[in-house]
XYZ file of C-alpha atoms in Angstrom:
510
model
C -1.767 24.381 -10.144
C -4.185 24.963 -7.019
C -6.305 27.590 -6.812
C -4.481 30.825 -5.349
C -1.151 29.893 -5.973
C 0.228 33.036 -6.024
C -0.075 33.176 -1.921
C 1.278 30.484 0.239
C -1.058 27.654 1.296
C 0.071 28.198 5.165
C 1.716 31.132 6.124
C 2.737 31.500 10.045
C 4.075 34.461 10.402
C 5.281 35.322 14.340
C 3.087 32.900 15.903
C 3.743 32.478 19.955
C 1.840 30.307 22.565
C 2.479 30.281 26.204
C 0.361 27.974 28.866
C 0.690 29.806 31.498
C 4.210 30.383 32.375
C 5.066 27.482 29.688
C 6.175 29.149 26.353
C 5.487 26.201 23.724
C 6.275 28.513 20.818
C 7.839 31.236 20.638
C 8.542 33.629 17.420
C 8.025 31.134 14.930
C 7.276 32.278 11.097
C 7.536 29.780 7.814
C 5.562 29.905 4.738
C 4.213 26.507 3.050
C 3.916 26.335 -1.185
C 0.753 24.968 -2.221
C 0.748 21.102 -3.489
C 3.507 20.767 -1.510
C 4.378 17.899 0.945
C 6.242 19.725 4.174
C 7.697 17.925 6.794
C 7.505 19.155 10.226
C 10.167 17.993 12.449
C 11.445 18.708 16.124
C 11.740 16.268 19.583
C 9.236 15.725 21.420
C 7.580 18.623 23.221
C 9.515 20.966 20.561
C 5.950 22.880 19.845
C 4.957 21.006 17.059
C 1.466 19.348 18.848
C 0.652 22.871 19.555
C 1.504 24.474 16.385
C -0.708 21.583 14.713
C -3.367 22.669 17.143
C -3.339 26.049 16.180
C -3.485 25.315 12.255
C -6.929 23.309 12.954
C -8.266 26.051 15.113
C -8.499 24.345 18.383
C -6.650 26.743 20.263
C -5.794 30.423 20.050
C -1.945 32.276 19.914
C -0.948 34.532 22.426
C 0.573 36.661 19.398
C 1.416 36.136 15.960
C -1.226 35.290 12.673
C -1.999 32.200 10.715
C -3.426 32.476 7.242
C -4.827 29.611 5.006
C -4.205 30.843 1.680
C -4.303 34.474 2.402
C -7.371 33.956 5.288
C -6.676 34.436 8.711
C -8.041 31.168 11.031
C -11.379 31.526 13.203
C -9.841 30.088 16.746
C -12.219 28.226 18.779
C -13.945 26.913 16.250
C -12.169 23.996 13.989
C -15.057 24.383 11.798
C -14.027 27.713 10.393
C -10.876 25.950 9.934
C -12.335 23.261 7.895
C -14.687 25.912 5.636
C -11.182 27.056 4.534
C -10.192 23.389 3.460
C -8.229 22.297 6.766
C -8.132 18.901 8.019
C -6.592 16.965 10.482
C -5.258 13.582 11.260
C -4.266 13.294 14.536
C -2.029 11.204 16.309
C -3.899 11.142 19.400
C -6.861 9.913 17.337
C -10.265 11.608 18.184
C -12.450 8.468 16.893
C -14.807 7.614 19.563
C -14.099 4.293 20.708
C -16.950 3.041 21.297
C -18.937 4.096 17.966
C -18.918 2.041 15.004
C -16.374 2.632 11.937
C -19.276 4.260 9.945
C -20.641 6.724 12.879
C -16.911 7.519 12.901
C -16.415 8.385 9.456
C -19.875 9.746 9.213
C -18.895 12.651 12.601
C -19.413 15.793 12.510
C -20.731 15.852 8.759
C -23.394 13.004 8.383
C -25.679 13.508 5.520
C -29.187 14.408 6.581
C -32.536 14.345 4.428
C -35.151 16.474 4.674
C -36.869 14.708 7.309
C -33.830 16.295 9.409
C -32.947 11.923 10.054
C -29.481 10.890 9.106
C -29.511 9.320 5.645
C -27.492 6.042 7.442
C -27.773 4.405 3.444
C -26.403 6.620 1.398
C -23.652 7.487 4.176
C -22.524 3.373 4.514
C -22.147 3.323 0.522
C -20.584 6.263 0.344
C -18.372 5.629 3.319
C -17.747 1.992 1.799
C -16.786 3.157 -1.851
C -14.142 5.913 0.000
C -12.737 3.141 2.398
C -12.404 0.980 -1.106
C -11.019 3.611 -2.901
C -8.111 4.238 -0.540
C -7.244 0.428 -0.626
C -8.551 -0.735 2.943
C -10.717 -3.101 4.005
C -12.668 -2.619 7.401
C -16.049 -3.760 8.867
C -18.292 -0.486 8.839
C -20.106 -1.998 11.785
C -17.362 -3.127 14.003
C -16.835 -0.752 17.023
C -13.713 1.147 16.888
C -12.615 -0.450 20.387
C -12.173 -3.986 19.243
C -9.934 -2.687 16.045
C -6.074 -3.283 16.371
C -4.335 0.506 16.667
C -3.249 0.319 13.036
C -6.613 0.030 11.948
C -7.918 2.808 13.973
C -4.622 5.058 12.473
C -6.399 4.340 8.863
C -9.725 5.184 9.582
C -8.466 8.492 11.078
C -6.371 9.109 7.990
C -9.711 8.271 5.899
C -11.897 10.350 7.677
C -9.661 13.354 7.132
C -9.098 12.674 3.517
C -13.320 11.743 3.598
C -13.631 15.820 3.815
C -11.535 16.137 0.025
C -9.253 18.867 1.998
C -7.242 21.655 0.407
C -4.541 21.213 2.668
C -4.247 18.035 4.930
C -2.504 17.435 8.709
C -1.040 14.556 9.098
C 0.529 14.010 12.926
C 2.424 11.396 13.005
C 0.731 9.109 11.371
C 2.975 6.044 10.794
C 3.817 5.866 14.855
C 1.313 3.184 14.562
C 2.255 1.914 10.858
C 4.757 -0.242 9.638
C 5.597 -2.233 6.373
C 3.085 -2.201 3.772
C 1.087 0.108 5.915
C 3.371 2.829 5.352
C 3.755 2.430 1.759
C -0.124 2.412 1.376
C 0.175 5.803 2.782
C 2.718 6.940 1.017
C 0.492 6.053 -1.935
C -1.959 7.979 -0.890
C 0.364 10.854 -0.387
C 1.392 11.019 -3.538
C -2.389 10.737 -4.867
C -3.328 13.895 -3.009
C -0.364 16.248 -4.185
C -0.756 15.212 -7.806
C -4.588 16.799 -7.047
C -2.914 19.735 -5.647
C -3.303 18.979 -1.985
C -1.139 20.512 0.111
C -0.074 18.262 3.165
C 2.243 19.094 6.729
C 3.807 15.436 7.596
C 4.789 14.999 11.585
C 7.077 12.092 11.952
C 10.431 11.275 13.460
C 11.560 8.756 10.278
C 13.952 10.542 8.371
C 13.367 7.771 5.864
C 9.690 9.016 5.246
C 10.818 12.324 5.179
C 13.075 11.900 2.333
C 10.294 9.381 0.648
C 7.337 11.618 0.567
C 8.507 15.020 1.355
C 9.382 18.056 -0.616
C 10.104 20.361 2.339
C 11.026 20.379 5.505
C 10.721 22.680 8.976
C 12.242 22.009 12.294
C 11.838 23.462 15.343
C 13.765 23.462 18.385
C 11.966 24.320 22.176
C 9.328 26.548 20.945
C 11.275 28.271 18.110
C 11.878 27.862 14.121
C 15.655 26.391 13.784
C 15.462 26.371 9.817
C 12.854 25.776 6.739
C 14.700 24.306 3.584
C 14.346 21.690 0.695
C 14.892 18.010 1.718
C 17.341 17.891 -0.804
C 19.371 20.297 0.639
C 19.789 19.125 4.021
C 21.864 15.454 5.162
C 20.362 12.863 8.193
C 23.269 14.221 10.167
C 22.231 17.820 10.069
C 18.535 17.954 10.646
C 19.251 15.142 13.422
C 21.874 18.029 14.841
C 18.969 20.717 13.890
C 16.693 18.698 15.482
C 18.393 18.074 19.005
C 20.528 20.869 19.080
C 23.711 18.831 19.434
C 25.463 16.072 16.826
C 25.160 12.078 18.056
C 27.992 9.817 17.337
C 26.058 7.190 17.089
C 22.239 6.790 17.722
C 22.596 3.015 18.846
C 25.309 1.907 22.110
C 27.753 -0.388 21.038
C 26.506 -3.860 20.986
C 28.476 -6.186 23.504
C 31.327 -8.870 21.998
C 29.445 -11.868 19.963
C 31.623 -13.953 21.954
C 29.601 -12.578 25.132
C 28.238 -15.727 26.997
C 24.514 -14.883 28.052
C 23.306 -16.568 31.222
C 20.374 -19.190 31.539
C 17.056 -18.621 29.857
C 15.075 -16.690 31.879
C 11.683 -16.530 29.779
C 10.385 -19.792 28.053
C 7.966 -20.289 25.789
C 6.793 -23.728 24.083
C 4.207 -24.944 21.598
C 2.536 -21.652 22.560
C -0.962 -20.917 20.659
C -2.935 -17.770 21.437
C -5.988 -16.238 19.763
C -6.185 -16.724 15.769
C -2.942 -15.199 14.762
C -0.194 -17.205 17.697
C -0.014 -20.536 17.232
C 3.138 -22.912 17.631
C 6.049 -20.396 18.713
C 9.068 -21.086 20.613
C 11.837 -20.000 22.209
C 14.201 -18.726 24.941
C 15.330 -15.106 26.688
C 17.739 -15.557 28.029
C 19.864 -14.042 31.213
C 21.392 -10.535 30.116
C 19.858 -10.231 26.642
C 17.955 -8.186 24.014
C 15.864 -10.545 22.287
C 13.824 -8.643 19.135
C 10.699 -9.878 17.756
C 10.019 -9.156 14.367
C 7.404 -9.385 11.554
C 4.618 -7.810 9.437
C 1.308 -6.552 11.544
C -0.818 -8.964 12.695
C 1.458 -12.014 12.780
C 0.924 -12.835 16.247
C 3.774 -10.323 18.163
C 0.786 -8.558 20.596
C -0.226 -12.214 21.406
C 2.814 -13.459 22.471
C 3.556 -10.486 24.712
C 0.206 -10.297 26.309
C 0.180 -14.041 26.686
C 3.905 -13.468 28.664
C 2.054 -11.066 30.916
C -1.071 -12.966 31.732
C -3.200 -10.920 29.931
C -4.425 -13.418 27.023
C -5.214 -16.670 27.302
C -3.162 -19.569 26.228
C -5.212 -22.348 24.301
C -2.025 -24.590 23.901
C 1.496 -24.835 25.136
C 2.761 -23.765 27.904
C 5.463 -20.881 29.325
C 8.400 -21.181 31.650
C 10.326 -18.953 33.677
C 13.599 -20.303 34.967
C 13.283 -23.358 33.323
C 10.095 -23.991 35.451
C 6.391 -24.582 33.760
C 4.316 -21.548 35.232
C 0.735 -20.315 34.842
C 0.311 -16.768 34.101
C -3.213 -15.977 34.585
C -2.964 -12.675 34.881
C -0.774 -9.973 35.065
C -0.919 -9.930 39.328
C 0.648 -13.397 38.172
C 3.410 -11.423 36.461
C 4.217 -9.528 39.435
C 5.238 -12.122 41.795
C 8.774 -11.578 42.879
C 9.878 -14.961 41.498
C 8.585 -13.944 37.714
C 8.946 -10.064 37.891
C 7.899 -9.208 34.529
C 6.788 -5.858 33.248
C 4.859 -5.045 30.074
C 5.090 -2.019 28.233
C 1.996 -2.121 25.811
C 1.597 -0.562 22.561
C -0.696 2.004 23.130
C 1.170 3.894 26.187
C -1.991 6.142 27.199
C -4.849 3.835 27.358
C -2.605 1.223 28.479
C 0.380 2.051 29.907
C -0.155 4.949 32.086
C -2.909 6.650 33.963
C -2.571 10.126 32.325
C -4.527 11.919 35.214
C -2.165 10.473 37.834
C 1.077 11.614 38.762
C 4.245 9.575 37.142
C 4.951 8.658 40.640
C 1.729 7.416 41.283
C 2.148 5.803 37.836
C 5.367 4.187 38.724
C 4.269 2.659 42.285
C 0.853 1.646 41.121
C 1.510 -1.650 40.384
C 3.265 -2.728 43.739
C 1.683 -0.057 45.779
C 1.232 -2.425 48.511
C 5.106 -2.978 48.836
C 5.440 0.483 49.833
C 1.777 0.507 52.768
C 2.123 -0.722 55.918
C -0.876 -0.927 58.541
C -2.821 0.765 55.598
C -0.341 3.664 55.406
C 2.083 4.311 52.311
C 5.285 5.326 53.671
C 5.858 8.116 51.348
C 9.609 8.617 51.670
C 10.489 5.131 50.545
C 8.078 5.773 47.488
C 9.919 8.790 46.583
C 13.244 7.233 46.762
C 12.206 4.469 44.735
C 10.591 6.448 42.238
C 13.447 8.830 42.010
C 16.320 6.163 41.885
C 14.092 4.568 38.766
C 13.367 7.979 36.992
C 17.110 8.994 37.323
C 17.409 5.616 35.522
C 15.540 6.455 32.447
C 16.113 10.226 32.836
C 12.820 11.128 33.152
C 11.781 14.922 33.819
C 12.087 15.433 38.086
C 8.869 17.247 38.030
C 6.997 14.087 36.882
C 7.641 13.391 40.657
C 4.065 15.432 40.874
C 2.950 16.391 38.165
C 0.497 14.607 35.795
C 1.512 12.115 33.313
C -0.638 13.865 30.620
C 1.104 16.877 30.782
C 3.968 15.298 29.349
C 5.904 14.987 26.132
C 5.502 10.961 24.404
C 9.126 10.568 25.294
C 8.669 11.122 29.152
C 5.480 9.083 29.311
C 7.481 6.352 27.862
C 10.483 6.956 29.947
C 7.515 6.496 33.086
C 6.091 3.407 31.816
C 9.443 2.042 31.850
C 10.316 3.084 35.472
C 7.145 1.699 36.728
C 8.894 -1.678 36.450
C 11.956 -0.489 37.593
C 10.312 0.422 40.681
C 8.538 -3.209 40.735
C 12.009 -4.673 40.466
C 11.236 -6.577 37.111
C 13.677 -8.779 35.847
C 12.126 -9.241 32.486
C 10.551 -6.588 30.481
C 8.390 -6.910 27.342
C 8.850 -3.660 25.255
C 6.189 -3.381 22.625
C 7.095 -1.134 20.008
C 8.384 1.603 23.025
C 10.218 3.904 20.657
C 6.932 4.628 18.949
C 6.349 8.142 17.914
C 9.720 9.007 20.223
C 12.278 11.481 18.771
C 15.594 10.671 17.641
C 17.495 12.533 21.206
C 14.609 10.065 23.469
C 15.150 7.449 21.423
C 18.963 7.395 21.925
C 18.353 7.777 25.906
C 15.982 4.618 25.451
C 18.463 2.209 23.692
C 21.343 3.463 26.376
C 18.738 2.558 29.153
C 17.967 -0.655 27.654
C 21.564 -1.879 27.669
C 22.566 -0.906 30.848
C 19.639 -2.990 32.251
C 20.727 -5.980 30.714
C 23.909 -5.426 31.492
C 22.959 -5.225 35.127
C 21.372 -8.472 34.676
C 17.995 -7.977 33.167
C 16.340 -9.675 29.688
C 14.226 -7.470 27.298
C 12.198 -9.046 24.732
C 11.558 -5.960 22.265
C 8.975 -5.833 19.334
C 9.503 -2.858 17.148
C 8.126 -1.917 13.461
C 11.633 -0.429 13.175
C 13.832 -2.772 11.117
C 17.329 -0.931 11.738
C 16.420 -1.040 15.559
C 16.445 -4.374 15.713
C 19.257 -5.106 13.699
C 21.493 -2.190 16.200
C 19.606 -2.921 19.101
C 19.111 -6.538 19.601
C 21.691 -9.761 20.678
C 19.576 -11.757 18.839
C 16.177 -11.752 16.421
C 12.917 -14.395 16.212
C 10.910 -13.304 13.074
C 7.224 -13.992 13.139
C 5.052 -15.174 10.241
C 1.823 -16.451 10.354
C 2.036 -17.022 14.237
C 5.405 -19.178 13.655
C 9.076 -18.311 13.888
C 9.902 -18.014 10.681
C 13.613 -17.040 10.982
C 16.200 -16.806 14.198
C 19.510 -14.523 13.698
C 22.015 -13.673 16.044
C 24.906 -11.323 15.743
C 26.316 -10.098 12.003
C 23.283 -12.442 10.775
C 20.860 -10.313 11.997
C 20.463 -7.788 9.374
C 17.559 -6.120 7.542
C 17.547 -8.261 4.439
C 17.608 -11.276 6.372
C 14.695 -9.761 8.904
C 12.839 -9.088 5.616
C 12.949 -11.982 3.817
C 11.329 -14.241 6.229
C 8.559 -11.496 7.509
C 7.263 -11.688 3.925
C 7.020 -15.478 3.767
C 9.726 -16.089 1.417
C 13.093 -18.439 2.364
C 15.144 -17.469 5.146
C 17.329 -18.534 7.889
C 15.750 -21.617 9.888
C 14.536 -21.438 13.397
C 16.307 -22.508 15.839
C-alpha cells in the first residue's frame, strides 16, 4: 500500500480553464486510486494537454482545485509540483536538443558538492546505472539532436522516472514507440505500480489501454464524459465516448483485389543509404497505397528521405516514371515532373513552421507559383489553400491563424495539404497517424483513398500493424535495410507483417 491511501492520489474536483474566450475544460472532476495505472483518453484538443499541464503546475485554473494526495498544487511553479512527488513525461519532449544525454538527465536537479561545482562523476555513474537499470542503452555524451525520436521518447521517460516519483505523467508516450519499444515500457509500467506508483497514461491505442491500464477517463471538448474500470467498458464504447458518435468502420473499404493499378510511378533499385538502407527495391505504383513496414531502425526514414532528396544515396539509383532521376534535394522533389511531398516523422520540427499560419504553411513550398513581378497574388493562394484544406478537413480558421495553436490532428491534416497545394502526385507519409485520435485518424485514411483514387500513389510507413494491413494495397517489410517480405491483398496480414520484421521466414520479395 502507498503512503496515504486512504485519500486519492489525484483528485480534480471542478477544475475549468479558459484561454481567453477558448474554454479547454470545463467542469471536470475524477478522483485517481493510488498505485493505480489510469488512462486518460479524449481526441485531440479534448483538454487533456491542458489538464496534464495543470497536474505539473505549469499553468493555473480559472476555477476548480487539484490535490496530490490531499495537497492542493502550487501553480506557477512545477517545482512545488514535484516536492509533492509529480512528474512528467511529456510528449512534446522538453530535452534540450542541443545538450548532451547526461546534461539532460542531470536538468534541473544536478548534484552539486560543496564547492557549489556540479559533481559531473558521480552524476554520469549514477545517470549510467539508471539508464542500465531501465534496460536502454544510450551514449551519455551524444547530443540529444543527432538521436533518432524514439531515443529521445526514452530518455524523457528516464528522466521522469530518474526523480523516483509518487505519481508519474506519462503523455503519450508510445506516439513515438513501436514494437519492442512499447513492451519495454510496458515493463517498466508494471515495475512502478508494483512499488506503488501511481501513473496517468495519454494514448490513443486502445490496445495499451487494455495492456497496462486499470482505469480509465475520457473526456469530450473540455468536459468529463465518464471515469470507469477498463474492464467494464468495450473498444466500441469508449471509441463512441471518445468521439461522441459510433464509427462503422474506422478503415474505408479497400478497393476490389482484382483492381488493375496503373504504371509505377516511384522506383527504387539497388538503393543503399546511410548504415541501416542498403539493397532495397521496388515499385509504387499509379493509384496505390504502398505500406512500409518493420522494427525501428531498419532503414524506413532512409528510404523516405532518400525519395525526397534529403539523404544521400551511396548506391543504386531511383526512378520516377520509369526514368533514372537524381534527387539531390528536396527543390529536386518539387519539380512538376516528380511532384513528391514528404510528410516527416516529427511534424513540428519538420513538417510545419508552428509560428506561421497553415496557409503560409501550405504555400511555402511553391510560394513562387503563386508571386508574380515579386507580388503574391493573394486570392489565388487562398483558393488554393482552401480547396486543399476542404480536402483534408482541416479547421477554416487555420486560414490565419498559427499552426501551433492547433490540435496534432490539424497540424497533420496541414502538412498534408501543403502538398496538395504543390500538386504532388506522390506522397511519402511517415508514420502520419502518430499521436492522432481515433475520429482524425478515420478522416486521414478516407483522405488517403480518395487521393489515390483520384490518381495519386502514397507510400505509408506506420508503427501501426492493423493500419497497414486495413490501409494498404500492398506491403514491403524491412529488415536489416532489405525487403524482407512483399504481401498484397488477403496476404497482407499482421502475422505475416510480423514474421518477417523479426527476421524469421516469411513470404519472399518480390
Amino acid at each position: 500500500m502507498t503512503e496515504h491511501s486512504e485519500l486519492p492520489a489525484i483528485e480534480i474536483d471542478g477544475i475549468s480553464k479558459a484561454f481567453g474566450p477558448t474554454v479547454a475544460l470545463e467542469g471536470v472532476s475524477f478522483a485517481i486510486a493510488p498505485g493505480s495505472v489510469h488512462a486518460l483518453l479524449g481526441e485531440n484538443g479534448a483538454g487533456k494537454s491542458t489538464l496534464v499541464k495543470l497536474l505539473s503546475g505549469l499553468v493555473r485554473p480559472s476555477q476548480g482545485h487539484v490535490r496530490v494526495f490531499g495537497k492542493e498544487i502550487a501553480y506557477g511553479a512545477p517545482r512545488a509540483a514535484h516536492a509533492l512527488g509529480m512528474q512528467t513525461a511529456f510528449q512534446e519532449m522538453t530535452l534540450v536538443r542541443d545538450l548532451s544525454v547526461l546534461d539532460n538527465m542531470m536538468l534541473p536537479y544536478a548534484p552539486v558538492g560543496v564547492s557549489g561545482l556540479i559533481r559531473r562523476g558521480a552524476a554520469r555513474k549514477a545517470v549510467r546505472r539508471h539508464i542500465d537499470d531501465l534496460g536502454f542503452s544510450v551514449d551519455l555524451d551524444a547530443e540529444v539532436s543527432e538521436l533518432e525520436l524514439s531515443v529521445r521518447q526514452k530518455i524523457e521517460i528516464a528522466r521522469a522516472v530518474y526523480r523516483k516519483p509518487r505519481i508519474l505523467l506519462l503523455d503519450e508516450p508510445t506516439s513515438t514507440l513501436a514494437g519492442r519499444d512499447v513492451d519495454w515500457l510496458g515493463a517498466i509500467i508494471a515495475r512502478l505500480k508494483t512499488a506503488g506508483t501511481t501513473i496517468v497514461f495519454i494514448t490513443h491505442r486502445m490496445r495499451e489501454v487494455r495492456a497496462f491500464c486499470d482505469t480509465l477517463t475520457i473526456l469530450r471538448n473540455g468536459r468529463h464524459i465518464v471515469t470507469a474500470p477498463v474492464a467494464d467498458v468495450s473498444d466500441a464504447d469508449v471509441i463512441e465516448k471518445i468521439i461522441g458518435r459510433s464509427i462503422e468502420q474506422t478503415f474505408p473499404p479497400k478497393p476490389d483485389s482484382a483492381q488493375a493499378f496503373g504504371p509505377p510511378v516511384l522506383g527504387v533499385r539497388d538503393l543503399k543509404v546511410g548504415p541501416k538502407l542498403d539493397g532495397a527495391g521496388f515499385d509504387l505504383r499509379k493509384g496505390e497505397i504502398l505500406g512500409v513496414a518493420g522494427l525501428q531502425g531498419m532503414g524506413q526514414q532512409d528510404l523516405f528521405l532518400a525519395c525526397f532528396g534529403m539523404a544521400e544515396i551511396e548506391r543504386g539509383h531511383i526512378l520516377v516514371d520509369g526514368r533514372k532521376v537524381w534527387l539531390g534535394s528536396p527543390a529536386d522533389a518539387l519539380r512538376p515532373n516528380m511532384a513528391i511531398g514528404l510528410v516527416p516523422e516529427d511534424r513540428k520540427s519538420e513538417g510545419l513552421f508552428l509560428k506561421l499560419s497553415g496557409s503560409q504553411n501550405a504555400t511555402l513550398p511553391v510560394i513562387s507559383r503563386f508571386t508574380r513581378l515579386g507580388l503574391v497574388d493573394a486570392q489565388a493562394e487562398t483558393r488554393s489553400v482552401e480547396a486543399a484544406f476542404a480536402t483534408v478537413e482541416v479547421d477554416r480558421r487555420a486560414l490565419w491563424t498559427r499552426a501551433g495553436a492547433f490540435s496534432g490532428g490539424n497540424q497533420q491534416k496541414i502538412a498534408i495539404a501543403k502538398w496538395l497545394v504543390a500538386q504532388s502526385r506522390i506522397l511519402l507519409l511517415f508514420d502520419p497517424t502518430r499521436g492522432i485520435d481515433v475520429g482524425t485518424k478515420h478522416e486521414l485514411y478516407v483522405m488517403m483513398r480518395n487521393y489515390v483514387a483520384s490518381g495519386g500513389s502514397i507510400l505509408l510507413h506506420s508503427t501501426e500493424i492493423p493500419e497497414l494491413v486495413h490501409q494498404c494495397d500492398r506491403v514491403l517489410v524491412l529488415y536489416d535495410g532489405r525487403i524482407a517480405a512483399e504481401l498484397e491483398g488477403d496476404a497482407i496480414t499482421e502475422p505475416a507483417i510480423m514474421r518477417p520484421a523479426l527476421g524469421q521466414a516469411g513470404e519472399a520479395a518480390a
